[in-house]
Amino acid sequence: MATVSRHVDAAPTAVWDVLADGFTYSQWVVSTATVRAVDAAWPAAGAKLHHSQGTWPVTLDDEAVVEVSKPASRLVLLAKGRPLGSARVELDLRSEDGGTRVTMSETPVSGPGKWVHNPVSEALLRHRNTEALNRLAAVVERRTAPQ
């Protein structure tokens, strides 16, 4: 399991507001090119987010399904990422020093991503997810200058 975390200068409810808006995913999830549709029930358990990944003209359509949803606390997704298979992505939010500690864990659960899961692939996942949390923080904090 690849796990990363970072402090976000906003309350857990503000972080949750961004997670609960499925149309923001292409702004912070690395390799998501576009969000094509979001179920009206998002982020309730069972709701789907339909996305495309890659770079035009080579994109693949996939989806993420909510497995667990606890507002301002926890979101667990089963994310499909062809051709690498599916991964379980867990986002945990905890109050910390006037803001939020966001912890993101990703575990390959099917396909080639699971078959070749090793320390090298886990390091790549950690690197990608560190960037995702940096982008999430920028969206939540509504930055006006680079850090």
Short mmCIF file of C-alpha atoms in Angstrom, two decimals:
data_model
loop_
_atom_site.label_atom_id
_atom_site.label_comp_id
_atom_site.label_asym_id
_atom_site.label_seq_id
_atom_site.Cartn_x
_atom_site.Cartn_y
_atom_site.Cartn_z
CA MET A 1 0.00 0.00 0.00
CA ALA A 2 1.36 3.40 -0.99
CA THR A 3 0.51 5.96 1.70
CA VAL A 4 1.24 9.69 1.72
CA SER A 5 -0.08 12.57 3.78
CA ARG A 6 0.12 16.34 4.03
CA HIS A 7 -1.31 19.22 5.98
CA VAL A 8 -3.92 21.39 4.26
CA ASP A 9 -4.59 24.89 5.59
CA ALA A 10 -8.36 24.45 5.73
CA ALA A 11 -10.90 22.70 7.90
CA PRO A 12 -11.90 19.09 7.13
CA THR A 13 -15.28 20.36 5.91
CA ALA A 14 -13.55 22.54 3.29
CA VAL A 15 -11.45 19.59 2.08
CA TRP A 16 -14.59 17.45 1.99
CA ASP A 17 -16.40 20.10 -0.06
CA VAL A 18 -13.78 19.68 -2.79
CA LEU A 19 -13.89 15.87 -2.60
CA ALA A 20 -17.70 16.00 -2.71
CA ASP A 21 -17.58 17.99 -5.96
CA GLY A 22 -16.71 15.23 -8.40
CA PHE A 23 -16.09 17.72 -11.18
CA THR A 24 -12.93 18.94 -9.39
CA TYR A 25 -11.19 15.56 -9.72
CA SER A 26 -9.48 16.46 -12.99
CA GLN A 27 -7.92 19.42 -11.16
CA TRP A 28 -6.11 17.32 -8.57
CA VAL A 29 -6.08 13.61 -9.51
CA VAL A 30 -2.89 13.02 -11.50
CA SER A 31 -3.56 11.55 -14.97
CA THR A 32 -7.28 12.42 -14.98
CA ALA A 33 -7.78 14.41 -18.16
CA THR A 34 -11.50 15.12 -17.83
CA VAL A 35 -14.51 14.27 -15.73
CA ARG A 36 -17.25 13.17 -18.14
CA ALA A 37 -20.11 12.76 -15.65
CA VAL A 38 -20.76 12.46 -11.93
CA ASP A 39 -23.70 10.57 -10.45
CA ALA A 40 -26.15 12.89 -8.68
CA ALA A 41 -25.64 10.91 -5.45
CA TRP A 42 -21.86 11.56 -5.41
CA PRO A 43 -20.09 11.01 -2.99
CA ALA A 44 -22.57 8.53 -1.46
CA ALA A 45 -21.59 4.85 -1.38
CA GLY A 46 -22.22 3.25 -4.76
CA ALA A 47 -22.08 6.54 -6.71
CA LYS A 48 -19.84 6.70 -9.79
CA LEU A 49 -17.56 9.32 -11.24
CA HIS A 50 -16.93 8.82 -14.97
CA HIS A 51 -13.54 10.12 -16.08
CA SER A 52 -11.06 9.98 -18.92
CA GLN A 53 -7.35 9.57 -18.40
CA GLY A 54 -4.38 10.22 -20.63
CA THR A 55 -3.64 13.00 -23.06
CA TRP A 56 -5.61 13.76 -26.17
CA PRO A 57 -5.80 12.07 -28.65
CA VAL A 58 -5.01 8.96 -26.58
CA THR A 59 -7.49 8.85 -23.71
CA LEU A 60 -9.28 5.98 -21.99
CA ASP A 61 -12.70 6.21 -20.38
CA ASP A 62 -12.97 4.75 -16.87
CA GLU A 63 -14.82 5.26 -13.62
CA ALA A 64 -14.39 5.45 -9.87
CA VAL A 65 -16.99 4.00 -7.51
CA VAL A 66 -17.48 5.15 -3.92
CA GLU A 67 -17.14 2.29 -1.43
CA VAL A 68 -17.18 4.30 1.82
CA SER A 69 -18.33 7.86 2.40
CA LYS A 70 -18.12 9.59 5.80
CA PRO A 71 -18.47 13.35 5.31
CA ALA A 72 -15.47 15.42 6.39
CA SER A 73 -13.73 12.22 7.53
CA ARG A 74 -13.22 9.38 5.03
CA LEU A 75 -13.72 8.55 1.36
CA VAL A 76 -12.82 5.18 -0.16
CA LEU A 77 -12.95 4.73 -3.93
CA LEU A 78 -12.47 1.78 -6.24
CA ALA A 79 -10.75 3.49 -9.16
CA LYS A 80 -10.48 1.82 -12.52
CA GLY A 81 -7.37 2.79 -14.45
CA ARG A 82 -7.05 0.89 -17.67
CA PRO A 83 -4.77 -0.64 -18.76
CA LEU A 84 -3.24 -1.04 -15.28
CA GLY A 85 -6.33 -2.42 -13.52
CA SER A 86 -8.18 -1.18 -10.46
CA ALA A 87 -6.96 0.34 -7.22
CA ARG A 88 -8.57 1.09 -3.88
CA VAL A 89 -7.90 4.71 -2.92
CA GLU A 90 -8.55 5.82 0.66
CA LEU A 91 -8.64 9.45 1.73
CA ASP A 92 -8.73 10.11 5.47
CA LEU A 93 -9.23 13.60 6.91
CA ARG A 94 -8.23 14.54 10.47
CA SER A 95 -8.23 17.94 12.17
CA GLU A 96 -4.66 19.15 12.76
CA ASP A 97 -3.26 22.50 13.86
CA GLY A 98 -6.16 24.59 12.57
CA GLY A 99 -6.31 22.65 9.31
CA THR A 100 -6.54 19.09 8.07
CA ARG A 101 -4.13 16.17 7.84
CA VAL A 102 -5.09 14.39 4.60
CA THR A 103 -3.78 10.84 4.28
CA MET A 104 -4.07 9.08 0.94
CA SER A 105 -3.48 5.34 0.56
CA GLU A 106 -3.60 3.43 -2.71
CA THR A 107 -3.56 -0.33 -3.13
CA PRO A 108 -3.68 -2.06 -6.53
CA VAL A 109 -6.47 -4.66 -6.38
CA SER A 110 -6.67 -6.09 -9.92
CA GLY A 111 -4.91 -6.30 -13.26
CA PRO A 112 -1.26 -5.70 -14.12
CA GLY A 113 -0.93 -3.06 -11.40
CA LYS A 114 -1.57 -5.75 -8.79
CA TRP A 115 0.54 -8.40 -10.53
CA VAL A 116 3.66 -6.22 -10.63
CA HIS A 117 3.14 -4.45 -7.32
CA ASN A 118 6.61 -4.13 -5.78
CA PRO A 119 8.74 -1.51 -3.99
CA VAL A 120 9.50 0.31 -7.26
CA SER A 121 5.86 0.56 -8.35
CA GLU A 122 4.90 1.57 -4.81
CA ALA A 123 7.48 4.38 -4.88
CA LEU A 124 5.95 5.62 -8.16
CA LEU A 125 2.47 5.55 -6.62
CA ARG A 126 3.72 7.52 -3.59
CA HIS A 127 5.33 10.10 -5.87
CA ARG A 128 2.15 10.47 -7.95
CA ASN A 129 -0.07 10.68 -4.88
CA THR A 130 2.18 13.28 -3.23
CA GLU A 131 1.59 15.42 -6.31
CA ALA A 132 -2.16 14.70 -6.10
CA LEU A 133 -2.29 15.91 -2.48
CA ASN A 134 -0.30 19.03 -3.40
CA ARG A 135 -2.85 19.76 -6.12
CA LEU A 136 -5.76 19.03 -3.76
CA ALA A 137 -4.31 21.46 -1.22
CA ALA A 138 -4.02 24.14 -3.92
CA VAL A 139 -7.68 23.69 -4.89
CA VAL A 140 -8.90 23.66 -1.27
CA GLU A 141 -6.77 26.60 -0.19
CA ARG A 142 -7.64 28.55 -3.37
CA ARG A 143 -4.06 29.69 -3.74
CA THR A 144 -3.31 32.92 -5.53
CA ALA A 145 0.47 32.47 -5.64
CA PRO A 146 2.67 29.39 -6.14
CA GLN A 147 4.34 27.83 -3.12
#
